[in-house]
Coordinates of C-alpha atoms in Angstrom, one line a residue:
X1 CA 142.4 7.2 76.0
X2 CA 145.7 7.7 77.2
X3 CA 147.4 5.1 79.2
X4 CA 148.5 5.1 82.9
X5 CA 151.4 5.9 82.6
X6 CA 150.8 8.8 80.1
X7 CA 148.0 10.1 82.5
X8 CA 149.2 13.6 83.7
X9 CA 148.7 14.1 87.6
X10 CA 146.6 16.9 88.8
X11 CA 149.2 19.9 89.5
X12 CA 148.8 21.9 86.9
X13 CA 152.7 22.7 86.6
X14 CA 152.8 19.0 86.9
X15 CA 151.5 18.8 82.9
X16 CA 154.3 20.0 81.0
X17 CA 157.1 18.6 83.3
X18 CA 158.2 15.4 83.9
X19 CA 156.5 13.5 81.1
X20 CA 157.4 10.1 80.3
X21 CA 156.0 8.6 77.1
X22 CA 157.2 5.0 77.1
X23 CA 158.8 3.8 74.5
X24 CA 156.3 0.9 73.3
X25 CA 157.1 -0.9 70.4
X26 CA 153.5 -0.7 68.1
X27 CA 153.8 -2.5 65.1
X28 CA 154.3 -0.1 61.8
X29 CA 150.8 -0.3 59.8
X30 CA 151.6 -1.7 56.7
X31 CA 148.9 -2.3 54.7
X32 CA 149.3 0.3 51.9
X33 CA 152.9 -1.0 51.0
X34 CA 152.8 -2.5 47.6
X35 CA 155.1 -4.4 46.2
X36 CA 157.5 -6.7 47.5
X37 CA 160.4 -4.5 46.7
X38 CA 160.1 -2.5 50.5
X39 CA 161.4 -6.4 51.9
X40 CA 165.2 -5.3 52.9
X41 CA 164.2 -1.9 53.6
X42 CA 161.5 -3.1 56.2
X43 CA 163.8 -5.3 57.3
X44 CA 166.7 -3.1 58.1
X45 CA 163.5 -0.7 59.4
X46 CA 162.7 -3.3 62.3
X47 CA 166.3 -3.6 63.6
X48 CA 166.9 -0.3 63.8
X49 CA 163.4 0.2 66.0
X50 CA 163.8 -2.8 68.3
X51 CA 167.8 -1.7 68.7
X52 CA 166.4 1.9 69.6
X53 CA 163.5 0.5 72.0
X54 CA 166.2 -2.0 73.5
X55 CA 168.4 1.2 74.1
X56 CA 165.4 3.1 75.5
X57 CA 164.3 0.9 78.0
X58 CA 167.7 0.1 80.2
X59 CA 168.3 3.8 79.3
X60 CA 165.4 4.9 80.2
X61 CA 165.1 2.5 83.3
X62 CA 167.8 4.9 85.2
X63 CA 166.3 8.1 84.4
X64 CA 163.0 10.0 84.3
X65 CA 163.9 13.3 82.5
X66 CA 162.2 16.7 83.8
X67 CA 161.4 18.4 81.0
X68 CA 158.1 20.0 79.5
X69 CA 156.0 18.7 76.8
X70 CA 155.9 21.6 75.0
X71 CA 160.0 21.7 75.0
X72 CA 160.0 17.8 74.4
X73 CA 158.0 18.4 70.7
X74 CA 159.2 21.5 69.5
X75 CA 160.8 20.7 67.0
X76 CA 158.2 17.9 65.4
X77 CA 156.4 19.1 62.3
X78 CA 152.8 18.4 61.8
X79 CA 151.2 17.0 58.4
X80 CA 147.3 16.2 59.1
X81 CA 146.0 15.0 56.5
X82 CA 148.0 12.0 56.0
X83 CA 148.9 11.6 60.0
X84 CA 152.3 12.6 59.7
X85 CA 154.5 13.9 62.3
X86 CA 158.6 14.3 61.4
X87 CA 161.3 15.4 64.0
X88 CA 163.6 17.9 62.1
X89 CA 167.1 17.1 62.2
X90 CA 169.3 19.5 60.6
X91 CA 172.1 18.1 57.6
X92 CA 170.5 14.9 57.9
X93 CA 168.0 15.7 54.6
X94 CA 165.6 18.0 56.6
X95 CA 165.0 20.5 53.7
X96 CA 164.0 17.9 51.1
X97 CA 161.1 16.3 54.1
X98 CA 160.2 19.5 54.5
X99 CA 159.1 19.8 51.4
X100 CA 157.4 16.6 51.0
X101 CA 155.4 17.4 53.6
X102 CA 154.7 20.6 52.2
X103 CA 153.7 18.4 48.6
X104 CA 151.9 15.9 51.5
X105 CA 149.6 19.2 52.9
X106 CA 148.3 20.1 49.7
X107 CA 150.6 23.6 49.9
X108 CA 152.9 22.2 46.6
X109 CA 152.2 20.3 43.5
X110 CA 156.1 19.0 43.6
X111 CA 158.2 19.3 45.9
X112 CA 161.0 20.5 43.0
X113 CA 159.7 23.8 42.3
X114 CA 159.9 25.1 46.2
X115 CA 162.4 27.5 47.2
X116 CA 165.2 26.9 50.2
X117 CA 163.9 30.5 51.6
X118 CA 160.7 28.5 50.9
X119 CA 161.2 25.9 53.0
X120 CA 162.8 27.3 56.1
X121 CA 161.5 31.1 56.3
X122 CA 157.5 30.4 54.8
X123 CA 156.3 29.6 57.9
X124 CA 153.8 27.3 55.6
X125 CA 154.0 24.5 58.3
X126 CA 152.9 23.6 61.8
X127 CA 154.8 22.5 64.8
X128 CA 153.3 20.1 67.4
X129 CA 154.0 22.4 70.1
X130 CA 151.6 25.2 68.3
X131 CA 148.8 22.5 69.2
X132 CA 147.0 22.8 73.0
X133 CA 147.7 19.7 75.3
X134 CA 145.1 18.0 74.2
X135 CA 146.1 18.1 70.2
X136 CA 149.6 17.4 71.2
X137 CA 148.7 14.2 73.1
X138 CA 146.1 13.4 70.6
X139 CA 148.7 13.5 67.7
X140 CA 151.1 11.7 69.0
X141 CA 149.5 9.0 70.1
X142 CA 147.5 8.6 66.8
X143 CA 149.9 10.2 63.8
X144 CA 152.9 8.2 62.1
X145 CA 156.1 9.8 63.7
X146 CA 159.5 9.8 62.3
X147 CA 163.2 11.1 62.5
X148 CA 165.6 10.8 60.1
X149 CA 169.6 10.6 61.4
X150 CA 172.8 10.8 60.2
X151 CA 176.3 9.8 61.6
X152 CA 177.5 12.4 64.2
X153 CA 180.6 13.2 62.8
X154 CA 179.2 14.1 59.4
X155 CA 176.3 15.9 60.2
X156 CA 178.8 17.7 62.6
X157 CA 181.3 18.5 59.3
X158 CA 178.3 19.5 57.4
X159 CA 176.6 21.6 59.6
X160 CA 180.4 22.9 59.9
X161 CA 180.9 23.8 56.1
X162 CA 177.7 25.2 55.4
X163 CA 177.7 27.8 57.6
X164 CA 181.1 28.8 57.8
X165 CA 183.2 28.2 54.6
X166 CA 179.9 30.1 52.7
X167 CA 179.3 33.3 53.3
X168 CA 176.4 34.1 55.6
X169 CA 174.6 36.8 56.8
X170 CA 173.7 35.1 60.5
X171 CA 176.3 32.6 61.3
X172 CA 179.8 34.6 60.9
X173 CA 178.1 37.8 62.7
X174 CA 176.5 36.0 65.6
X175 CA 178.5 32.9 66.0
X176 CA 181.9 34.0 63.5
X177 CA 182.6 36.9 65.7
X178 CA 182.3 35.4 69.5
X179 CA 184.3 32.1 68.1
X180 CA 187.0 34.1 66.6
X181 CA 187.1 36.6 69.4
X182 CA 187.8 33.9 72.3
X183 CA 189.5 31.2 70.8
X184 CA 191.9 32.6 67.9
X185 CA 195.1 34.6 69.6
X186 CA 196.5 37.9 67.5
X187 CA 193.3 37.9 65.7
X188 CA 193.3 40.7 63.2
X189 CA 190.9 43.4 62.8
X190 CA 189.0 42.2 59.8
X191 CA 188.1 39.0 61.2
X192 CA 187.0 40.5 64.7
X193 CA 184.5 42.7 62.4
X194 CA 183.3 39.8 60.2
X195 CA 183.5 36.8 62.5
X196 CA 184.2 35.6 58.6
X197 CA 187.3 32.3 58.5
X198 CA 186.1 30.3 61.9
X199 CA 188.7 27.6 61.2
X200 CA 187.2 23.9 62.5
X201 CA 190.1 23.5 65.1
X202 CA 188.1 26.8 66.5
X203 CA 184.5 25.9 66.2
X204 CA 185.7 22.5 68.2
X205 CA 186.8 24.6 70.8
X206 CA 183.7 26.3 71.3
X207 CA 181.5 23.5 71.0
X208 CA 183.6 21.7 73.7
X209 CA 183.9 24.8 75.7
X210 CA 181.1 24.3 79.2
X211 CA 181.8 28.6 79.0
X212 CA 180.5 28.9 75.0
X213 CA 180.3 32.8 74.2
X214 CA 177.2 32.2 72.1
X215 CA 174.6 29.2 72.9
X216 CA 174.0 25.8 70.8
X217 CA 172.7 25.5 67.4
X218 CA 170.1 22.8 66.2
X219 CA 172.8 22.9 63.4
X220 CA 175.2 21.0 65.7
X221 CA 173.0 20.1 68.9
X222 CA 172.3 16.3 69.5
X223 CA 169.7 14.4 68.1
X224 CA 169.2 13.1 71.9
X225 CA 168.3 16.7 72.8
X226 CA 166.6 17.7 69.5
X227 CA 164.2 15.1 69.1
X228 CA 164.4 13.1 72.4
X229 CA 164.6 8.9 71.2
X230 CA 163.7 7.8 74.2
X231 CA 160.9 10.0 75.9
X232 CA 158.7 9.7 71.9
X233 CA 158.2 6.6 70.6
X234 CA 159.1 7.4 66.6
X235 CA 157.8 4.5 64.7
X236 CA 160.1 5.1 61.7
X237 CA 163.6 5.9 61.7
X238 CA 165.6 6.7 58.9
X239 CA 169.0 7.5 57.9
X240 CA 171.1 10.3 55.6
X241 CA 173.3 6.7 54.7
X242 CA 170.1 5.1 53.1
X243 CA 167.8 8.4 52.6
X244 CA 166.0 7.9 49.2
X245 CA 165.1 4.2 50.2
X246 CA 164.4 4.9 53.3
X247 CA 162.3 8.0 52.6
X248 CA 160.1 6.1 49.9
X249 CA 159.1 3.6 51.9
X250 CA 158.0 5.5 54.8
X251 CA 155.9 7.7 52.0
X252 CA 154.3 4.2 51.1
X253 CA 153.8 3.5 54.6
X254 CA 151.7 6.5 55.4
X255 CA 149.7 6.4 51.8
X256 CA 151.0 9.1 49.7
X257 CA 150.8 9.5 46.4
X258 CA 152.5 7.2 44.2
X259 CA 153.6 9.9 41.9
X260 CA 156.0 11.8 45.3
X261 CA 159.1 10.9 45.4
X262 CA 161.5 12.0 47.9
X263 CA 163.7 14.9 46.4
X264 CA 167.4 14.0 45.0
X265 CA 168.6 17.6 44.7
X266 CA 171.1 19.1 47.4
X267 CA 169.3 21.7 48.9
X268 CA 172.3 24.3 48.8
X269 CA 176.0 24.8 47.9
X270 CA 175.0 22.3 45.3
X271 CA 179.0 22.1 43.5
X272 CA 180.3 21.1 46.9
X273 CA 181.6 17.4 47.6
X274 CA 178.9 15.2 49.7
X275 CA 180.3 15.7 53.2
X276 CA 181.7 11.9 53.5
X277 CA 183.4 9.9 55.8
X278 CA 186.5 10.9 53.8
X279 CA 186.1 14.6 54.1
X280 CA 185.1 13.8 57.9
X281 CA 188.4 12.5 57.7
X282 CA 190.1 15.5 56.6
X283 CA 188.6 18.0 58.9
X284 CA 189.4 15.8 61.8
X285 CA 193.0 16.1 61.1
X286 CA 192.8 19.3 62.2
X287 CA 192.0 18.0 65.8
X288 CA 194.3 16.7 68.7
X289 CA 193.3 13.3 69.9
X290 CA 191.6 14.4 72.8
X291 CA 189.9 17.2 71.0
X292 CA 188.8 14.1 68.6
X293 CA 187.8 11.8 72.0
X294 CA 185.9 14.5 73.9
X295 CA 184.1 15.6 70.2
X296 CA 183.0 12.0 70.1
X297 CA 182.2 11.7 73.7
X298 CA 180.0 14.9 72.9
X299 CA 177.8 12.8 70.7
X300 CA 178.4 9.2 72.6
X301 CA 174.2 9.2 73.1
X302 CA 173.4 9.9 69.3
X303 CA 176.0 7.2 68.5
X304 CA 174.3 4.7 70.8
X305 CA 171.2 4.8 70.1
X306 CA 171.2 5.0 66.6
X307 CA 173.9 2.2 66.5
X308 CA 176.4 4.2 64.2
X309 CA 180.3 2.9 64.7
X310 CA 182.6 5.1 66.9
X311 CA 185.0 6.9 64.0

């Protein structure tokens, strides 16, 4: 069923590397949508999938990239029964679809009632790449699949504040402590110990730094390389700018029920300001202007090819 060009040659290596799914435009199904309400939405929904495929195709025209299948869908979550696959992106609403799809499965009456620890540590939900090749190929060729983005810069501050300026357990041992201990001179005792008071100025430096002493997070890794735009052709792209909207119509689009909505709650640290262009602002004060150039040059793919302004 698959076409030529998805056809995997006989090597067996040869199946997990080097796969090219090309990005083919297929017309969203929309024949549950009620309501003439969805027009703009829709609208905005085809501009932002022929500006992706437009990007794809001279982009992808250049390069072929090795990778493996397995790698290339690992971070796709898997919802059966109404055809559903979603690429997580972290601080760009990820908690809140997780628990849709949760409410979509059958494993939730409402997607209020379920826990962050829930969400992220219940292990209540499959990944595409727990499927064999033949599921994986199968499902993506027939299942509704979507990724949800936000600017760079934000989702960059976010991911930033959350784990940092809050205590926690995982980030200021594993991550604090190595920042802290290369980048920050005359660093005192305590915050050796804790790897507690990363200031941004430091994380920058780290994130920048081809030598990091600890590896990437999905936190702060590029969409490009989380979810990979051009090698899977999503069918629905949304946004953190226009989540509810966006998120409500795709649920209409793959015939859920009409009583889900998607979740309005922030998941956690629920008194802080909305990281905002304005607080993006702030914390890149903090920056040199080629600290600020080589930041944005870190995310110039995300910014293509989801056709957010350079800050």
């Amino acid at each position: 069923q698959l076409s030529d060009q998805q056809k995997v040659s006989e090597s067996p290596l040869s199946q997990f590397r080097g796969v090219y799914l090309p990005p083919a435009l297929h017309p969203l199904n929309k024949t549950l949508v009620k309501g003439g309400k969805w027009k703009d939405v829709d609208r905005t929904q085809e501009k932002r999938r022929s500006f992706l495929h437009d990007f794809c195709k001279k982009y992808n025209s250049k390069k072929k990239l090795q990778t493996h299948l397995v790698h290339l869908v690992s971070r796709i979550y898997v919802e059966d029964r109404h055809k559903v696959l979603y690429c997580e992106v972290p601080k760009a609403g990820c908690s809140n679809w997780k628990r849709v799809l949760m409410v979509l499965n059958g494993l939730a009456g409402s997607a209020q009632n379920i826990s962050h620890d829930d969400v992220h540590y219940g292990k209540h939900l499959r990944k595409l790449d727990s499927y064999d090749l033949k599921g994986i190929y199968t499902r993506l060729n027939m299942y509704t699949k979507t990724i949800f983005v936000r600017d760079p810069m934000e989702r960059l501050v976010s991911a930033f504040r959350d784990k940092f300026e809050h205590p926690n357990s995982y980030y200021h041992p594993v991550f604090g402590k190595a920042i802290i201990k290369k980048y920050r001179h005359n660093a005192n005792e305590e915050a050796l110990k804790t790897g507690s008071g990363v200031k941004f100025k430091e994380f920058i430096q780290y994130l920048l730094d081809s030598h990091r002493p600890v590896g990437m997070d999905i936190h702060w890794e590029q969409v490009s390389k989380l979810c990979y735009p051009c090698l899977i052709n999503y069918d629905f792209i949304g946004k953190f700018e226009t989540l509810e909207e966006d998120a409500n119509y795709f649920l209409q689009l793959v015939g859920a029920p009409a009583e889900l909505k998607f979740p309005k709650f922030k998941d956690r640290h629920s008194s802080d300001e909305r990281t905002s262009a304005e607080v993006v602002r702030q914390y890149l004060k903090e920056l040199s202007k080629e600290e600020r150039q080589l930041t944005y040059d870190f995310y110039y793919l995300d910014y293509l090819m989801f056709n957010y302004t350079s800050p």
